Coordinates of C-alpha atoms in Angstrom, one line a residue:
Chain A
M623 CA 105.0 101.6 77.5
H624 CA 108.2 100.0 78.6
R625 CA 109.4 100.5 82.2
L626 CA 112.9 100.9 83.5
P627 CA 114.0 98.8 86.5
P628 CA 113.7 101.2 89.5
R629 CA 117.3 100.6 90.6
A630 CA 118.7 101.4 87.1
F631 CA 116.6 104.6 87.1
M632 CA 118.0 105.7 90.5
V633 CA 121.6 105.2 89.3
V634 CA 121.0 107.3 86.2
A635 CA 119.2 110.0 88.2
L636 CA 122.1 110.1 90.6
V637 CA 124.6 110.6 87.8
L638 CA 122.4 113.3 86.3
L639 CA 122.2 115.0 89.7
V640 CA 126.0 115.1 90.0
L641 CA 126.3 116.5 86.5
A642 CA 123.6 119.1 87.2
V643 CA 125.4 120.1 90.4
L644 CA 128.7 120.5 88.6
L645 CA 127.0 122.5 85.8
G646 CA 125.3 124.7 88.4
L647 CA 128.5 125.4 90.2
L648 CA 130.6 126.2 87.1
V649 CA 128.2 128.1 84.8
G650 CA 126.9 131.5 85.5
P651 CA 127.6 135.2 84.9
V652 CA 131.2 134.3 85.9
Q653 CA 132.4 131.1 84.3
I654 CA 134.6 129.2 86.8
A655 CA 137.3 126.7 85.8
P656 CA 136.6 123.2 87.3
V657 CA 140.1 123.3 89.0
K658 CA 138.7 125.9 91.4
L659 CA 136.4 123.3 92.9
L660 CA 139.5 122.0 94.7
T661 CA 139.9 125.3 96.6
L662 CA 136.5 125.0 98.3
W663 CA 136.9 125.5 102.1
S664 CA 140.7 126.1 101.7
A665 CA 142.6 129.1 103.0
D666 CA 144.1 130.3 99.7
Q667 CA 141.0 131.2 97.7
D668 CA 140.9 133.7 94.9
M669 CA 137.8 135.6 93.8
D670 CA 136.4 132.6 91.9
G671 CA 136.9 130.3 94.9
R672 CA 134.9 132.7 97.1
V673 CA 132.1 133.0 94.5
L674 CA 131.9 129.2 94.5
E675 CA 131.8 128.8 98.3
L676 CA 129.6 131.7 99.3
I677 CA 127.3 132.1 96.3
R678 CA 127.2 129.2 94.0
L679 CA 127.4 126.2 96.4
P680 CA 124.5 127.4 98.7
R681 CA 122.4 128.3 95.7
V682 CA 123.0 124.9 94.0
L683 CA 122.2 123.1 97.2
L684 CA 119.1 125.2 97.8
A685 CA 117.8 124.5 94.3
A686 CA 118.5 120.7 94.7
L687 CA 116.8 120.5 98.1
V688 CA 113.8 122.6 97.1
G689 CA 113.4 120.6 93.9
A690 CA 113.6 117.3 95.8
C691 CA 111.2 118.5 98.4
L692 CA 108.5 119.8 95.9
A693 CA 108.7 116.8 93.7
S694 CA 108.4 114.2 96.4
C695 CA 105.6 116.2 98.1
G696 CA 103.9 116.4 94.7
A697 CA 104.2 112.6 94.3
V698 CA 102.7 112.1 97.7
M699 CA 99.9 114.6 97.1
Q700 CA 98.9 112.9 93.9
G701 CA 98.7 109.6 95.8
L702 CA 96.7 111.2 98.6
F703 CA 94.3 112.9 96.2
R704 CA 94.2 109.7 94.1
N705 CA 94.7 112.1 91.2
P706 CA 97.7 112.5 88.9
L707 CA 97.0 116.2 88.5
A708 CA 97.4 117.4 92.1
D709 CA 100.3 119.8 92.6
P710 CA 101.1 122.0 95.6
S711 CA 101.0 125.1 93.5
L712 CA 97.9 124.3 91.5
I713 CA 95.7 123.3 94.5
G714 CA 96.5 126.3 96.6
V715 CA 98.9 124.7 99.1
S716 CA 101.8 127.0 98.0
S717 CA 99.5 130.0 98.2
G718 CA 98.3 129.0 101.6
A719 CA 101.9 128.7 102.7
S720 CA 102.8 132.1 101.3
V721 CA 100.0 133.7 103.2
G722 CA 101.3 132.0 106.4
A723 CA 104.7 133.3 105.6
S724 CA 103.5 136.9 104.9
C725 CA 101.6 136.9 108.1
V726 CA 104.7 136.1 110.1
I727 CA 106.7 138.8 108.2
F728 CA 103.9 141.4 108.6
F729 CA 103.0 140.8 112.3
G730 CA 106.5 139.6 113.3
G731 CA 108.0 143.0 112.4
F732 CA 111.3 143.5 110.8
G733 CA 113.5 143.7 113.9
F734 CA 112.5 140.2 114.9
L735 CA 113.2 138.9 111.4
G736 CA 116.7 140.3 111.4
S737 CA 117.6 137.8 114.0
G738 CA 118.5 134.2 113.3
L739 CA 115.0 133.1 114.4
G740 CA 113.3 134.9 111.4
L741 CA 113.5 132.2 108.8
P742 CA 112.4 129.3 111.0
A743 CA 109.5 131.5 112.2
I744 CA 108.5 132.2 108.6
A745 CA 108.8 128.5 107.8
I746 CA 106.4 127.7 110.7
G747 CA 104.0 130.2 109.4
A748 CA 104.3 128.8 105.9
F749 CA 103.8 125.3 107.2
L750 CA 100.6 126.2 109.1
G751 CA 99.2 128.1 106.1
G752 CA 100.0 125.2 103.8
M753 CA 98.4 122.7 106.1
A754 CA 95.2 124.7 106.4
A755 CA 95.0 124.9 102.6
T756 CA 95.6 121.2 102.1
A757 CA 93.0 120.3 104.6
V758 CA 90.4 122.6 103.1
V759 CA 91.0 121.4 99.5
Y760 CA 91.0 117.8 100.7
R761 CA 87.7 118.2 102.5
L762 CA 86.1 120.0 99.5
A763 CA 87.3 117.7 96.7
T764 CA 87.5 114.2 98.0
S765 CA 84.5 111.9 98.1
V766 CA 84.0 108.1 98.4
T767 CA 84.7 107.7 94.7
G768 CA 87.9 109.6 94.6
T769 CA 88.9 113.2 94.0
S770 CA 87.1 115.4 91.6
V771 CA 89.7 117.2 89.5
S772 CA 87.5 120.1 88.8
T773 CA 86.6 120.6 92.5
M774 CA 90.2 120.3 93.4
L775 CA 91.4 122.8 90.9
L776 CA 88.5 125.2 91.7
A777 CA 89.3 125.0 95.4
G778 CA 92.9 125.8 94.4
I779 CA 91.7 128.8 92.5
A780 CA 89.6 130.0 95.4
I781 CA 92.5 129.6 97.9
T782 CA 95.0 131.2 95.5
A783 CA 92.6 134.2 95.1
L784 CA 92.1 134.5 98.8
A785 CA 95.8 134.3 99.4
G786 CA 96.4 136.9 96.7
A787 CA 93.9 139.3 98.4
V788 CA 95.5 138.8 101.9
T789 CA 99.0 139.2 100.5
S790 CA 97.9 142.4 98.7
L791 CA 96.4 143.7 101.9
F792 CA 99.7 143.1 103.7
S793 CA 101.6 144.7 100.9
F794 CA 99.3 147.8 101.1
F795 CA 100.2 148.3 104.8
A796 CA 103.8 147.1 104.6
D797 CA 106.9 149.3 104.5
N798 CA 109.5 149.0 101.9
E799 CA 111.6 146.3 103.4
M800 CA 108.6 144.2 104.1
L801 CA 107.2 144.8 100.7
R802 CA 110.4 143.5 99.1
R803 CA 110.3 140.4 101.3
I804 CA 106.6 139.7 100.6
S805 CA 106.9 140.1 96.9
L806 CA 109.6 137.4 97.0
W807 CA 106.9 134.9 97.9
Q808 CA 104.8 135.5 94.9
M809 CA 107.6 134.8 92.5
G810 CA 109.6 131.7 93.2
N811 CA 113.2 132.8 93.5
L812 CA 116.4 131.2 94.7
D813 CA 118.6 134.3 94.5
S814 CA 118.7 134.9 98.3
A815 CA 120.4 131.6 98.8
S816 CA 122.6 131.5 101.8
W817 CA 124.1 128.8 104.0
H818 CA 121.5 129.7 106.7
R819 CA 118.6 128.9 104.2
V820 CA 120.3 125.7 103.1
M821 CA 120.5 124.5 106.7
V822 CA 116.8 125.3 107.4
I823 CA 115.5 123.4 104.4
A824 CA 118.0 120.5 104.7
A825 CA 116.8 120.0 108.3
V826 CA 113.3 119.3 107.0
V827 CA 113.8 117.9 103.5
I828 CA 116.4 115.2 104.3
P829 CA 114.3 113.5 107.0
L830 CA 111.2 114.0 104.9
V831 CA 112.7 112.3 101.8
L832 CA 113.8 109.4 104.0
V833 CA 110.4 109.1 105.8
L834 CA 107.9 109.5 102.9
P835 CA 108.9 106.3 101.0
R836 CA 108.0 104.3 104.1
E837 CA 104.4 105.2 103.4
G838 CA 104.8 103.9 99.9
R839 CA 102.9 100.7 100.3
A840 CA 100.1 102.3 102.1
L841 CA 99.9 105.0 99.5
N842 CA 99.7 102.4 96.8
A843 CA 96.7 100.8 98.6
M844 CA 95.1 104.3 98.9
L845 CA 95.1 104.6 95.1
L846 CA 92.6 101.7 95.0
G847 CA 90.2 103.8 97.1
E848 CA 89.8 104.6 100.7
S849 CA 87.6 101.7 101.7
E850 CA 89.7 99.3 99.7
A851 CA 92.8 100.5 101.6
R852 CA 90.9 100.1 104.8
H853 CA 90.0 96.5 103.9
L854 CA 93.7 95.9 103.3
G855 CA 94.4 96.9 106.9
I856 CA 95.6 100.5 106.3
G857 CA 94.7 103.0 109.0
V858 CA 93.4 105.4 106.4
E859 CA 92.5 108.4 108.6
Q860 CA 95.8 108.4 110.4
L861 CA 97.7 108.0 107.1
K862 CA 95.8 110.9 105.6
R863 CA 96.5 113.1 108.6
R864 CA 100.2 112.1 108.6
L865 CA 100.6 112.8 104.9
I866 CA 98.8 116.1 105.0
V867 CA 101.1 117.3 107.8
L868 CA 104.3 116.0 106.2
T869 CA 103.5 117.5 102.7
A870 CA 102.4 120.8 104.2
L871 CA 105.7 120.8 106.2
G872 CA 107.7 120.1 103.0
V873 CA 105.9 122.6 100.9
G874 CA 105.8 125.2 103.7
V875 CA 109.5 125.1 104.2
A876 CA 110.2 125.2 100.5
V877 CA 108.0 128.2 100.1
A878 CA 109.6 129.9 103.1
V879 CA 113.1 129.6 101.6
S880 CA 112.3 130.0 97.9
G881 CA 108.8 131.3 97.4
V882 CA 106.2 129.7 95.1
V883 CA 108.1 127.6 92.5
A884 CA 105.3 126.2 90.5
F885 CA 104.8 122.9 88.6
V886 CA 107.9 121.0 89.8
G887 CA 105.6 118.8 91.9
L888 CA 103.5 118.1 88.9
I889 CA 106.0 117.5 86.1
V890 CA 108.6 115.4 87.9
P891 CA 106.3 112.7 89.4
H892 CA 104.7 112.3 86.0
L893 CA 108.0 111.8 84.2
V894 CA 109.1 109.3 86.9
R895 CA 105.8 107.4 86.7
L896 CA 106.2 107.1 82.9
L897 CA 109.7 105.8 83.4
I898 CA 109.4 103.4 86.3
G899 CA 105.7 103.0 87.1
P900 CA 103.4 104.3 89.9
D901 CA 104.7 102.3 92.8
H902 CA 105.3 104.9 95.5
R903 CA 108.1 103.0 97.1
Y904 CA 110.2 103.9 94.1
L905 CA 108.2 106.9 92.8
I906 CA 108.9 109.1 95.9
P907 CA 112.7 108.7 96.0
G908 CA 112.9 108.8 92.2
S909 CA 110.9 112.0 92.2
A910 CA 113.1 113.5 94.8
L911 CA 116.2 112.8 92.7
L912 CA 114.8 114.0 89.4
G913 CA 113.1 117.0 91.1
A914 CA 116.5 118.1 92.3
V915 CA 118.0 117.7 88.8
L916 CA 115.1 119.6 87.2
L917 CA 115.1 122.6 89.6
L918 CA 118.9 122.8 89.3
L919 CA 118.8 123.0 85.6
A920 CA 115.9 125.5 85.7
D921 CA 117.9 127.6 88.1
T922 CA 121.1 127.4 86.1
G923 CA 119.0 128.5 83.1
A924 CA 117.5 131.4 85.1
R925 CA 120.9 132.6 86.0
T926 CA 122.5 132.4 82.6
L927 CA 119.8 133.0 79.9
M928 CA 119.6 136.7 80.4
S929 CA 123.0 137.1 82.0
P930 CA 124.1 139.3 83.7
A931 CA 120.4 139.9 84.7
E932 CA 118.7 137.0 86.4
L933 CA 115.2 135.6 85.8
P934 CA 113.2 134.3 88.8
T935 CA 113.5 130.5 88.8
G936 CA 109.7 130.2 89.2
V937 CA 109.2 131.9 85.8
I938 CA 111.3 129.2 84.1
T939 CA 109.4 126.3 85.8
A940 CA 106.1 127.9 85.0
L941 CA 107.1 128.3 81.4
L942 CA 108.0 124.6 81.2
G943 CA 105.1 123.5 83.5
A944 CA 102.1 125.3 82.1
P945 CA 102.1 123.7 78.6
F946 CA 102.9 120.3 80.2
F947 CA 99.9 120.7 82.5
V948 CA 97.6 121.6 79.6
A949 CA 98.8 118.5 77.7
L950 CA 98.0 116.3 80.7
L951 CA 94.5 117.9 80.9
L952 CA 93.9 117.2 77.3
R953 CA 95.0 113.7 77.6
Q954 CA 92.9 113.1 80.6
R955 CA 89.8 114.5 78.8
R956 CA 90.5 112.3 75.8
D957 CA 90.7 109.2 78.1
L958 CA 87.4 110.1 79.6
V959 CA 85.7 110.4 76.2
S960 CA 87.1 107.2 74.8
Chain B
M1499 CA 82.3 82.5 111.5
L1500 CA 80.9 86.0 110.9
E1501 CA 77.8 86.5 113.0
A1502 CA 75.5 89.5 113.3
Q1503 CA 72.7 89.9 115.8
G1504 CA 69.9 92.5 115.8
L1505 CA 71.7 94.9 113.5
S1506 CA 70.0 98.2 112.9
F1507 CA 71.4 101.2 111.1
S1508 CA 70.0 104.6 110.5
I1509 CA 71.4 107.8 109.0
A1510 CA 70.0 111.2 110.0
G1511 CA 66.9 109.5 111.6
F1512 CA 66.2 107.6 108.4
S1513 CA 66.2 103.8 109.1
L1514 CA 68.2 101.8 106.5
L1515 CA 68.4 98.5 108.2
R1516 CA 66.3 97.0 111.0
D1517 CA 66.8 93.8 113.1
I1518 CA 69.1 91.9 110.9
D1519 CA 70.3 88.5 112.1
L1520 CA 72.9 86.8 109.9
R1521 CA 75.5 84.1 110.0
V1522 CA 78.1 83.6 107.4
E1523 CA 79.2 80.1 108.1
P1524 CA 82.5 78.6 107.2
G1525 CA 82.4 76.4 104.1
K1526 CA 79.1 77.9 102.9
V1527 CA 78.2 80.6 100.3
T1528 CA 75.6 83.0 101.6
A1529 CA 74.0 85.2 99.0
I1530 CA 72.1 88.5 99.7
I1531 CA 69.4 89.4 97.1
G1532 CA 66.9 92.1 97.1
P1533 CA 65.6 95.1 95.1
N1534 CA 67.6 98.3 94.6
G1535 CA 67.8 100.3 97.8
A1536 CA 66.9 97.4 100.0
G1537 CA 70.1 98.0 102.1
K1538 CA 72.3 95.3 100.7
T1539 CA 75.4 97.5 100.4
S1540 CA 74.7 99.2 103.7
L1541 CA 74.6 95.8 105.3
L1542 CA 78.0 94.9 103.8
R1543 CA 79.4 98.1 105.1
L1544 CA 78.4 97.2 108.6
L1545 CA 79.6 93.6 108.3
T1546 CA 83.1 94.7 107.1
G1547 CA 83.5 97.2 109.9
E1548 CA 83.4 100.2 107.7
Q1549 CA 80.5 101.6 109.5
R1550 CA 79.2 101.0 113.0
P1551 CA 75.7 99.8 113.4
T1552 CA 73.2 102.0 115.4
A1553 CA 72.3 98.9 117.3
G1554 CA 73.3 95.2 117.4
N1555 CA 76.5 93.2 117.5
I1556 CA 78.8 91.7 114.9
A1557 CA 81.4 89.1 115.9
L1558 CA 84.1 87.4 113.8
S1559 CA 85.3 84.1 115.3
G1560 CA 83.5 85.0 118.5
Q1561 CA 85.3 88.3 118.9
P1562 CA 83.5 91.6 118.5
L1563 CA 84.5 93.1 115.1
G1564 CA 85.7 96.3 116.9
D1565 CA 88.3 94.3 118.9
W1566 CA 90.1 93.3 115.7
S1567 CA 93.1 95.4 114.7
P1568 CA 92.9 96.6 111.1
T1569 CA 95.8 94.4 109.9
Q1570 CA 94.5 91.4 111.8
L1571 CA 91.0 91.8 110.2
A1572 CA 92.5 92.4 106.8
S1573 CA 94.5 89.1 107.0
V1574 CA 91.3 87.0 107.3
M1575 CA 88.6 89.1 105.7
A1576 CA 88.7 90.3 102.1
V1577 CA 86.2 92.6 100.6
L1578 CA 85.5 93.4 97.0
P1579 CA 83.5 96.6 96.6
Q1580 CA 81.0 97.2 93.8
S1581 CA 83.3 99.3 91.7
S1582 CA 86.8 100.5 92.1
R1583 CA 88.4 103.4 90.3
L1584 CA 92.2 103.3 89.8
D1585 CA 93.6 106.0 87.6
F1586 CA 97.2 105.1 87.9
P1587 CA 99.0 102.7 85.4
F1588 CA 99.7 99.8 87.7
T1589 CA 100.1 96.4 86.1
A1590 CA 97.6 93.6 86.9
R1591 CA 100.4 91.9 88.9
E1592 CA 101.0 95.0 91.0
V1593 CA 97.3 95.4 91.8
V1594 CA 96.9 91.8 92.8
M1595 CA 100.1 92.0 94.8
M1596 CA 98.5 94.7 96.9
G1597 CA 96.2 92.0 98.3
R1598 CA 99.2 90.7 100.1
I1599 CA 99.8 93.9 102.0
P1600 CA 98.3 92.6 105.3
H1601 CA 100.7 89.6 105.2
A1602 CA 104.4 89.2 105.8
T1603 CA 104.8 86.0 103.9
G1604 CA 107.7 87.1 101.8
L1605 CA 108.1 87.9 98.1
V1606 CA 108.6 84.3 96.9
R1607 CA 105.4 83.1 98.5
D1608 CA 103.5 86.2 97.5
T1609 CA 104.5 85.9 93.9
A1610 CA 103.3 82.3 93.8
I1611 CA 100.0 83.4 95.3
V1612 CA 99.6 86.2 92.8
D1613 CA 100.3 83.8 89.9
A1614 CA 97.7 81.4 91.2
A1615 CA 95.1 84.1 91.9
L1616 CA 95.5 85.6 88.4
A1617 CA 95.1 82.1 87.0
A1618 CA 92.0 81.5 89.0
V1619 CA 90.2 84.5 87.4
D1620 CA 91.5 83.6 83.9
G1621 CA 93.8 86.7 84.1
S1622 CA 97.2 85.2 83.6
Y1623 CA 97.5 86.9 80.3
L1624 CA 96.9 90.3 82.0
D1625 CA 100.0 90.0 84.1
K1626 CA 102.1 92.8 82.7
R1627 CA 99.2 94.8 81.2
F1628 CA 98.3 98.2 82.6
Y1629 CA 95.1 98.4 84.6
T1630 CA 94.3 101.8 83.0
H1631 CA 94.2 100.1 79.5
M1632 CA 91.9 97.2 80.5
S1633 CA 88.2 96.6 79.7
G1634 CA 85.7 96.8 82.5
G1635 CA 85.4 93.1 82.8
E1636 CA 89.2 92.7 82.9
K1637 CA 89.5 95.3 85.6
Q1638 CA 86.8 93.6 87.7
R1639 CA 88.7 90.2 87.3
V1640 CA 91.9 91.8 88.4
Q1641 CA 90.2 93.3 91.5
L1642 CA 88.7 89.9 92.2
A1643 CA 92.1 88.2 92.0
R1644 CA 93.4 90.9 94.4
V1645 CA 90.8 89.9 97.1
L1646 CA 91.3 86.2 96.5
A1647 CA 95.1 86.7 97.0
Q1648 CA 94.4 88.5 100.2
I1649 CA 92.9 85.4 101.9
W1650 CA 94.5 82.8 99.7
E1651 CA 95.8 80.7 102.6
P1652 CA 94.6 80.5 106.2
V1653 CA 96.4 82.5 108.9
A1654 CA 97.0 80.6 112.1
D1655 CA 93.8 78.6 111.6
H1656 CA 91.6 81.7 111.8
A1657 CA 88.3 81.5 109.9
R1658 CA 88.5 83.4 106.7
V1659 CA 85.7 85.4 105.2
L1660 CA 85.3 86.5 101.6
I1661 CA 82.8 89.3 100.9
L1662 CA 81.9 90.3 97.4
D1663 CA 79.5 93.1 96.3
E1664 CA 78.1 92.2 92.9
P1665 CA 81.3 90.5 91.6
T1666 CA 79.9 89.5 88.3
S1667 CA 78.1 92.7 87.2
S1668 CA 80.4 93.2 84.1
F1669 CA 81.3 89.6 83.4
D1670 CA 80.5 87.6 80.3
L1671 CA 78.8 84.1 80.8
A1672 CA 82.1 82.2 81.0
H1673 CA 83.5 84.5 83.6
Q1674 CA 80.3 84.4 85.6
Q1675 CA 80.6 80.7 85.8
L1676 CA 84.3 80.9 86.7
T1677 CA 83.4 83.3 89.5
I1678 CA 80.8 80.9 90.9
A1679 CA 83.4 78.1 90.7
N1680 CA 85.9 80.3 92.6
M1681 CA 83.4 81.1 95.3
R1682 CA 82.6 77.3 95.6
S1683 CA 86.2 76.4 95.8
F1684 CA 87.0 78.9 98.5
A1685 CA 83.9 77.7 100.4
A1686 CA 85.2 74.1 100.0
Q1687 CA 88.4 75.2 101.8
G1688 CA 86.3 76.4 104.7
V1689 CA 86.1 80.1 103.8
G1690 CA 82.8 81.8 104.7
V1691 CA 81.6 83.5 101.5
L1692 CA 79.1 86.3 101.5
V1693 CA 78.0 87.7 98.1
V1694 CA 75.5 90.4 97.0
I1695 CA 74.1 89.4 93.7
H1696 CA 71.3 90.7 91.4
D1697 CA 70.8 87.7 89.2
L1698 CA 68.4 85.4 91.0
N1699 CA 69.4 82.4 89.0
M1700 CA 73.1 83.0 89.7
A1701 CA 72.3 83.3 93.3
A1702 CA 70.3 80.0 93.2
R1703 CA 73.3 78.3 91.6
C1704 CA 76.1 79.5 93.8
A1705 CA 74.5 79.9 97.3
D1706 CA 73.9 77.4 100.1
Q1707 CA 71.9 80.1 101.9
L1708 CA 69.9 82.9 100.5
L1709 CA 68.9 86.1 102.4
V1710 CA 66.3 88.3 100.9
L1711 CA 66.4 92.0 102.0
S1712 CA 63.5 94.2 101.4
C1713 CA 63.2 97.7 102.7
G1714 CA 65.9 97.2 105.2
R1715 CA 64.4 94.0 106.7
I1716 CA 65.0 90.3 106.1
A1717 CA 62.0 89.2 104.1
A1718 CA 63.1 85.6 103.8
C1719 CA 66.1 83.4 104.6
G1720 CA 66.9 79.8 103.9
S1721 CA 68.1 77.5 101.1
P1722 CA 67.4 78.6 97.5
Q1723 CA 64.6 76.0 97.3
Q1724 CA 62.9 77.5 100.3
V1725 CA 63.4 81.1 99.4
L1726 CA 62.9 81.3 95.7
T1727 CA 59.1 80.9 95.5
A1728 CA 56.8 82.8 93.2
M1729 CA 55.1 84.2 96.3
T1730 CA 58.2 85.6 97.9
I1731 CA 59.4 87.1 94.6
K1732 CA 56.0 88.7 94.0
Q1733 CA 56.1 90.2 97.5
V1734 CA 59.7 91.5 97.3
F1735 CA 60.2 92.5 93.7
N1736 CA 56.5 92.9 92.7
V1737 CA 57.1 90.7 89.7
D1738 CA 55.1 87.7 88.6
V1739 CA 57.4 84.7 87.9
S1740 CA 57.2 81.0 87.6
I1741 CA 59.7 78.7 89.2
G1742 CA 61.2 75.8 87.3
I1743 CA 64.1 73.5 87.9
N1744 CA 67.5 74.1 86.3
P1745 CA 68.0 70.8 84.4
L1746 CA 71.8 71.1 84.7
T1747 CA 72.2 71.8 88.4
G1748 CA 68.8 70.9 90.0
T1749 CA 68.6 74.4 91.6
P1750 CA 65.5 76.6 91.3
L1751 CA 65.2 78.5 88.0
V1752 CA 63.3 81.8 88.1
I1753 CA 61.5 82.4 84.8
A1754 CA 60.3 86.0 84.4

């Protein structure tokens, strides 16, 4: 394995991000000429200009932010669980978050949600649900010697099943409008992108992506083992609590604005680790960049593959992610045997 | 100096350690020996501050262990656990570099220390190799280099302590000898070394002071010559042995 220097990787990823943003802006059911980009926020817009400003740009930003958020949270979770197979959607955090979100929608009532407070309230519900799920899985799966993959995944299955039951229960009692909103959370989707949503997630993701790499060194030490990290002077309990809160916040908000988009948090940190190594000081920002690129491309695909109909973005990431996950599982099993 | 007085430790009413007095003196190697389940690892967990004793006091350089901040403690006390699992593809250099986390000595100094620590465990050739691709012995050497790097140089004249839990369990003969040499050379710099070891002859060769644990109590304590007698070993391990003299080192040689 040959590694890239982290800086070179960041530059390449940034260039890819710019290209993916441009692609996402210009390609879709309506092809838009690149010149129209110049009419953004100007007074004399034609139809294409308005499509760009009101539909494409918020959607592209939302995809990039959600991708960055899920990928960096995935990288942190894998460090926290000391296991490269942890992913918010596989271990039940996303499901926990979606239960939290459905609770708010159901008990909050629709009138309240029509106001501007609706989305932040859903995000808080999702955050609390996600945090409860992370804490439960962590308690169940982590021991002195590390995290058992099987326990972690089984706990994920249990939480996902429970979350499914609760969500179904809500769906049973919900009226039509609520039903539509709740079903959105089971299928990751970016089609309700709006500037309002972009603001909500940007307010969380941008600080998160700046704060998380600061824990990089401590997370590296955590990979050696909890007691090893403690002997290196890391306040392990505080670190774990902080990381559980931060990742639940990230995943919760991502779920609140886009539903459960699976596997981004698994695939991206893996690719980045292969390219530049497991040092979290670079892995977290690198994952954020590449996560934004990946989800942008997946979303552009979702909008164009069956055009003019639109696939849910979560379907595309799951189609890419599930085989990837199986390949990783097989490889890990082979490593254990040899 | 790391000093423990009247340590007792019990979990759920089950007593694991009783009335342990222990001094890890600067410049000396202290080895703990004893049968499986005698409480050796529990004792290390207390001495490193990982668990609190049910009764008794532990002090490092005269200050109660609990008064040390985690970073302060980590800059003078390095601990090598029995086995470490690391499933991520760090290079040997990156793993050893983690030993420098408690310090702010700068990249240039840290790099020099990592080079020296890897060389000290005969691991220079592992430098850029991935931890996940190494043999058991190589992994253990890299972990040893990491803890050596952690207390490679004194910090503001504080006493340094090196604690190793069975550091040679997967080493070949050459690397066992090298580890003994490393412990001796750290002791020669004034570091207090505490090591849990199973091989009685290794213990006799490397230690200035031997501590025999049996059923959570100290069964014997003193120099290898005082402790390694046929009678003590019969009492503690229930094995008949005869004691000779190692012709190379002059230390007791346990022949079973």
